[in-house]
PDB file of C-alpha atoms in Angstrom:
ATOM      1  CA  UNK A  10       5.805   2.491  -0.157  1.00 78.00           C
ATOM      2  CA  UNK A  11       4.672  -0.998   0.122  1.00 89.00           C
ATOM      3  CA  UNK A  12       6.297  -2.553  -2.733  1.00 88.00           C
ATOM      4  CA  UNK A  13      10.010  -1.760  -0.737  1.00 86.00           C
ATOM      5  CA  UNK A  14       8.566  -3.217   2.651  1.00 88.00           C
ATOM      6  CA  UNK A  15       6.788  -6.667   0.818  1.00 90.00           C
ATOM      7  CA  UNK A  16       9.980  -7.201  -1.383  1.00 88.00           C
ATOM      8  CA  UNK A  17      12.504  -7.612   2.101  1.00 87.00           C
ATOM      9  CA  UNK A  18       9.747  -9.872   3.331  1.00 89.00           C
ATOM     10  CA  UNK A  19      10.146 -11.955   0.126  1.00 89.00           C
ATOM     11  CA  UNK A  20      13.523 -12.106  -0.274  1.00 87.00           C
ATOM     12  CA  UNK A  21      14.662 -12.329   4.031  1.00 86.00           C
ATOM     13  CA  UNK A  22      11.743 -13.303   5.838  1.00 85.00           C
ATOM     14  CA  UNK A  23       9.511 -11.943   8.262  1.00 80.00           C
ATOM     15  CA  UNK A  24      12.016 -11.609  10.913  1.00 82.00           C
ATOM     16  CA  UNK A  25      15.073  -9.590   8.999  1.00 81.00           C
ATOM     17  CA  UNK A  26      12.595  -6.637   7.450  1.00 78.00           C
ATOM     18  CA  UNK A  27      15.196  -3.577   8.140  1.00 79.00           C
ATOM     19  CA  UNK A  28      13.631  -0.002   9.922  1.00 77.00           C
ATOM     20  CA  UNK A  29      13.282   1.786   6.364  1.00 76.00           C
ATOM     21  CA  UNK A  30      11.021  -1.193   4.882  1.00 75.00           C
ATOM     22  CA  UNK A  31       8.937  -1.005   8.371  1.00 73.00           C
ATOM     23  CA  UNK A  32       8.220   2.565   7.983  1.00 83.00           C
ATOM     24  CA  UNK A  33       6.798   1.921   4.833  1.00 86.00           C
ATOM     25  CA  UNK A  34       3.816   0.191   6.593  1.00 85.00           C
ATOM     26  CA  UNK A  35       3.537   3.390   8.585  1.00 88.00           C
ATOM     27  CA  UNK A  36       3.663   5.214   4.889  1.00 91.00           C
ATOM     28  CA  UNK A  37       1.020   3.137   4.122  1.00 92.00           C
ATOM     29  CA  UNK A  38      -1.337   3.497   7.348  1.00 91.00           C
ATOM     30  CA  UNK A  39      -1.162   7.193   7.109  1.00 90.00           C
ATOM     31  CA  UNK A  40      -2.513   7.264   3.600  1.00 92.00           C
ATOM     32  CA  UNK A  41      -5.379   4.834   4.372  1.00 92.00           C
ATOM     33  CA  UNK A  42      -6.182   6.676   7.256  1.00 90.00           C
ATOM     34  CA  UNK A  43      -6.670  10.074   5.238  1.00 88.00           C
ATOM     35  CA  UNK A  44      -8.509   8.105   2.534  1.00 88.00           C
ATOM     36  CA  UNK A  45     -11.186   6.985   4.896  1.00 86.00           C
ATOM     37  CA  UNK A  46     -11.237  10.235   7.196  1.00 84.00           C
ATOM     38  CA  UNK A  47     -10.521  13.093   5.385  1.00 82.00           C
ATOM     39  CA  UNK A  48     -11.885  11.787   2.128  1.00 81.00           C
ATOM     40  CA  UNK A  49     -14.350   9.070   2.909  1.00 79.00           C
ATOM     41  CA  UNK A  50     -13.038   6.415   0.999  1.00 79.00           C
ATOM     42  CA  UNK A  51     -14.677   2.962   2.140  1.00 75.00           C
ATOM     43  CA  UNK A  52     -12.184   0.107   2.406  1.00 62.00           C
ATOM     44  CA  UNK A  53     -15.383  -2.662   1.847  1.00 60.00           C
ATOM     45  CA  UNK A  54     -18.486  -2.253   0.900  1.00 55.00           C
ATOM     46  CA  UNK A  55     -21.162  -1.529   4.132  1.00 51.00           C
ATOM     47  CA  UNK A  56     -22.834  -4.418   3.223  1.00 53.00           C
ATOM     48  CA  UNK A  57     -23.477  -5.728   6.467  1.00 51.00           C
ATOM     49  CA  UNK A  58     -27.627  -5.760   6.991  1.00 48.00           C
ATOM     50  CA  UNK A  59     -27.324  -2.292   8.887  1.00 46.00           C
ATOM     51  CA  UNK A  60     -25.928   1.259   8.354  1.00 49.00           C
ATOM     52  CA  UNK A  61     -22.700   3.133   9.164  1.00 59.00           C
ATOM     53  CA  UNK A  62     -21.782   6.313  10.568  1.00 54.00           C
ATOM     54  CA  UNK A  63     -19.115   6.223   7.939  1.00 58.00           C
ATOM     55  CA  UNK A  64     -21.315   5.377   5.080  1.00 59.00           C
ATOM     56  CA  UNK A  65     -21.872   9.263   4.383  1.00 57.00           C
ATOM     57  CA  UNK A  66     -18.589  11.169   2.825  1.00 57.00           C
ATOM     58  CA  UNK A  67     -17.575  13.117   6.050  1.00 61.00           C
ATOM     59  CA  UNK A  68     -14.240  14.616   6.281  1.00 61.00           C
ATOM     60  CA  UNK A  69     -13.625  13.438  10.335  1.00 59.00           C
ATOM     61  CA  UNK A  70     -10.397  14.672  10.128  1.00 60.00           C
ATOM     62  CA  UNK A  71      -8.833  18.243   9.498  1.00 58.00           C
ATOM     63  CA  UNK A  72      -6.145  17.797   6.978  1.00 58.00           C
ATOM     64  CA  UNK A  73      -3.334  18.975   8.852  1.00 61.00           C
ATOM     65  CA  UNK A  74      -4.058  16.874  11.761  1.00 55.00           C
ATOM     66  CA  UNK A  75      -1.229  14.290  11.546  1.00 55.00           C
ATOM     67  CA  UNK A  76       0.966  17.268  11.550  1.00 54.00           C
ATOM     68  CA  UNK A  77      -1.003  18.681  14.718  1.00 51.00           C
ATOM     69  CA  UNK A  78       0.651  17.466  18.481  1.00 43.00           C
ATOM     70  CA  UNK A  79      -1.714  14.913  19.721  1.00 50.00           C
ATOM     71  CA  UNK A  80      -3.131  14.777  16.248  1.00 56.00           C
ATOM     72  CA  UNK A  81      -5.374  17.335  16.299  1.00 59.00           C
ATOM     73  CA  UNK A  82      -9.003  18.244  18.236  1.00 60.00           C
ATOM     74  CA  UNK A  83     -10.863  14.993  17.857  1.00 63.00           C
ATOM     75  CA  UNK A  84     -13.673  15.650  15.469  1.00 67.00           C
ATOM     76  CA  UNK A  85     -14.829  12.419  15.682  1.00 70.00           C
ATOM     77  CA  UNK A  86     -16.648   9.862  18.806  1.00 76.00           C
ATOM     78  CA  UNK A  87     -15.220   6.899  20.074  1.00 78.00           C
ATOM     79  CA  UNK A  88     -17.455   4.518  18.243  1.00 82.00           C
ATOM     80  CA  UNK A  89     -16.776   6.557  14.789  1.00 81.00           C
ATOM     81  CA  UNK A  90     -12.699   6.104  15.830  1.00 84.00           C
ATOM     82  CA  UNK A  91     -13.094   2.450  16.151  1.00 87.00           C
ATOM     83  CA  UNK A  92     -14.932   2.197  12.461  1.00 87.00           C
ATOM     84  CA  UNK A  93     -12.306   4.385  11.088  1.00 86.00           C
ATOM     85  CA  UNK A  94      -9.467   2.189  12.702  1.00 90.00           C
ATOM     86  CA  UNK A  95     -11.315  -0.814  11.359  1.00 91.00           C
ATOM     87  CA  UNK A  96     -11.856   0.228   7.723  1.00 90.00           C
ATOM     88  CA  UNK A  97      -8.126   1.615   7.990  1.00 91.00           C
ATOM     89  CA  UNK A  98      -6.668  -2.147   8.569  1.00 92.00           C
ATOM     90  CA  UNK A  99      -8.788  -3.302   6.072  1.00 92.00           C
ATOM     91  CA  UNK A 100      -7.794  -1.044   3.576  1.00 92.00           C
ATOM     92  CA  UNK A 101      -3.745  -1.981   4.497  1.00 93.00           C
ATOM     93  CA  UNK A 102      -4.452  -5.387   4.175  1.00 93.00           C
ATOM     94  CA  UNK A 103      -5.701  -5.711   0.880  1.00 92.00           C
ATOM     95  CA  UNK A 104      -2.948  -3.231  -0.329  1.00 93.00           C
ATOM     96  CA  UNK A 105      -0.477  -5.654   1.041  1.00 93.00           C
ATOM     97  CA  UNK A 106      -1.890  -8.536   0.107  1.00 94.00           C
ATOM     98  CA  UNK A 107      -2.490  -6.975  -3.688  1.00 94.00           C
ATOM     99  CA  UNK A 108       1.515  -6.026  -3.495  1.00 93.00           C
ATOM    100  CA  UNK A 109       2.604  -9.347  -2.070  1.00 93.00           C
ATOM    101  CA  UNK A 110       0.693 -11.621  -4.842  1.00 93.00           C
ATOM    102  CA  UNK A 111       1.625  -9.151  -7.408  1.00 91.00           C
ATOM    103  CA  UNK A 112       5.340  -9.493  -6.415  1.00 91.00           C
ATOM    104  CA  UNK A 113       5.625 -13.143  -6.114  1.00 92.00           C
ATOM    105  CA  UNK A 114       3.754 -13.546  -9.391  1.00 90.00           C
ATOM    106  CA  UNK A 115       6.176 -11.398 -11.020  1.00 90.00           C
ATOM    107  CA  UNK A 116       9.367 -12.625  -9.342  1.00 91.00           C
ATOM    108  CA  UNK A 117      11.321 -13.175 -12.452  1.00 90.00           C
ATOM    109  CA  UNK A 118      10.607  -9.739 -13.311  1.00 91.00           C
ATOM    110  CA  UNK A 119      11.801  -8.795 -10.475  1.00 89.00           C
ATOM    111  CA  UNK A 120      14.563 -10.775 -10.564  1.00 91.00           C
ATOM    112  CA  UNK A 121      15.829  -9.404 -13.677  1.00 91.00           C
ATOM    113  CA  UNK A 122      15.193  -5.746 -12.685  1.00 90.00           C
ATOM    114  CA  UNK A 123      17.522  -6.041  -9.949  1.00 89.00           C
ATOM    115  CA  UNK A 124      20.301  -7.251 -12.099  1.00 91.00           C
ATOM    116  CA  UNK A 125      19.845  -4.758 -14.401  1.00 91.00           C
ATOM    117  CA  UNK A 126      19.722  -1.772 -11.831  1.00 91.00           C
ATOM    118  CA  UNK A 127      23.050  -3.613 -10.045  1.00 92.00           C
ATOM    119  CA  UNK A 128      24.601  -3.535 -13.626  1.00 93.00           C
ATOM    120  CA  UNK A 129      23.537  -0.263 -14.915  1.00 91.00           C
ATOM    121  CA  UNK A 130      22.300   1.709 -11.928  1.00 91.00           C
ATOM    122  CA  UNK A 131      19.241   3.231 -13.419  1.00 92.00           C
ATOM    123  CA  UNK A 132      16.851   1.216 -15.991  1.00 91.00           C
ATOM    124  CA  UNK A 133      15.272   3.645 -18.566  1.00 92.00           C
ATOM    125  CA  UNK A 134      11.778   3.061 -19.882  1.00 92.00           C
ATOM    126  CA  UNK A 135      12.594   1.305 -23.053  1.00 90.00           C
ATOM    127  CA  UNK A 136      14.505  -1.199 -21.470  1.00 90.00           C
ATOM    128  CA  UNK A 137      11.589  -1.811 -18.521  1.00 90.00           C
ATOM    129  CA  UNK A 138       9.112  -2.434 -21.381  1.00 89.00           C
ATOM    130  CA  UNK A 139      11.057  -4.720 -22.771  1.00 88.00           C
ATOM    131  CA  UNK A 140      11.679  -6.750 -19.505  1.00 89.00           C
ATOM    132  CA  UNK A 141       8.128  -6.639 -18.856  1.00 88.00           C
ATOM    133  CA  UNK A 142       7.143  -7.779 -22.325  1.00 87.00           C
ATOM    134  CA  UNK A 143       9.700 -10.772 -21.828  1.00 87.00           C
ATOM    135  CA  UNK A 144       8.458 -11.842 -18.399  1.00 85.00           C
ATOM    136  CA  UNK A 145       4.654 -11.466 -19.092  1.00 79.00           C
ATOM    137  CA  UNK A 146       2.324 -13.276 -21.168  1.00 71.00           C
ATOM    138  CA  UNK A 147       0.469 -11.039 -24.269  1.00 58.00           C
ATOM    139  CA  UNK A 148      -2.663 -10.881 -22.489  1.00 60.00           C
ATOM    140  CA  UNK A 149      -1.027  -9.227 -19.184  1.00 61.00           C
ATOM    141  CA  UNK A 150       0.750  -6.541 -20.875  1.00 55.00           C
ATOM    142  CA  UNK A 151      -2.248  -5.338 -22.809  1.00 56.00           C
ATOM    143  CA  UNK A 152      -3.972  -5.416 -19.908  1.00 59.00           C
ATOM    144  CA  UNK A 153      -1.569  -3.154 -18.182  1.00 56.00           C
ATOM    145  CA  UNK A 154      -1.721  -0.609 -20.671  1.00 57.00           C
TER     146      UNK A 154
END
């Protein structure tokens, strides 16, 4: 959902990203925020000379409870809210900043994907091989496979 959303921002600038590519952050804040509350994913490491209430694997959400009005019965205190909020932005940020360097490091790529999906509509797999093969070095596509 990011890739859409970090691609406008490339290509138009902060200031002309349409409604579709902002709901992708949204997307994207959901799914962090059920990584870290339903499934107690970290975002960093707790590494910071004390302990956390979210350094056990606790499930402090139900999973239905974006679907829930009001979200749900809060399962969770104040304090344990603000942690989850915190490792939630963390978690967004280095998934867009990930996307955005692995965009504009592959902007030829991309470059020559969108021609070829204006052209032909739909790119099949052998021809996306090759245009990655021919717009990465050896070493990257071995390590992508």
């Amino acid at each position: 959902a990011l890739g859409g959303r970090v691609a406008e921002e490339l290509v138009y600038g902060d200031d002309e990203i349409t409604t579709g590519a902002s709901n992708d952050l949204q997307q994207v804040r959901n799914l962090a925020r059920r990584m870290i509350a339903q499934w107690g994913f970290r975002a960093r490491d707790a590494d910071n000379g004390g302990s956390s209430i979210l350094d056990a694997p606790v499930a402090w959400e139900t999973p239905n409870a974006d679907q829930e009005m009001f979200g749900g019965p809060q399962t969770a205190s104040g304090s344990t809210e603000m942690q989850i909020d915190t490792e939630v932005k963390a978690l967004v940020q280095e998934a867009y900043d990930v996307c955005k360097k692995t965009l504009s490091d592959n902007w030829a790529l991309m470059e020559k994907l969108r021609d070829e999906l204006i052209e032909n509509e739909t790119v099949e797999a052998a021809a996306l091989q090759r245009l990655v093969l021919e717009h990465t070095s050896a070493k990257d596509a071995v390590a992508a496979l």
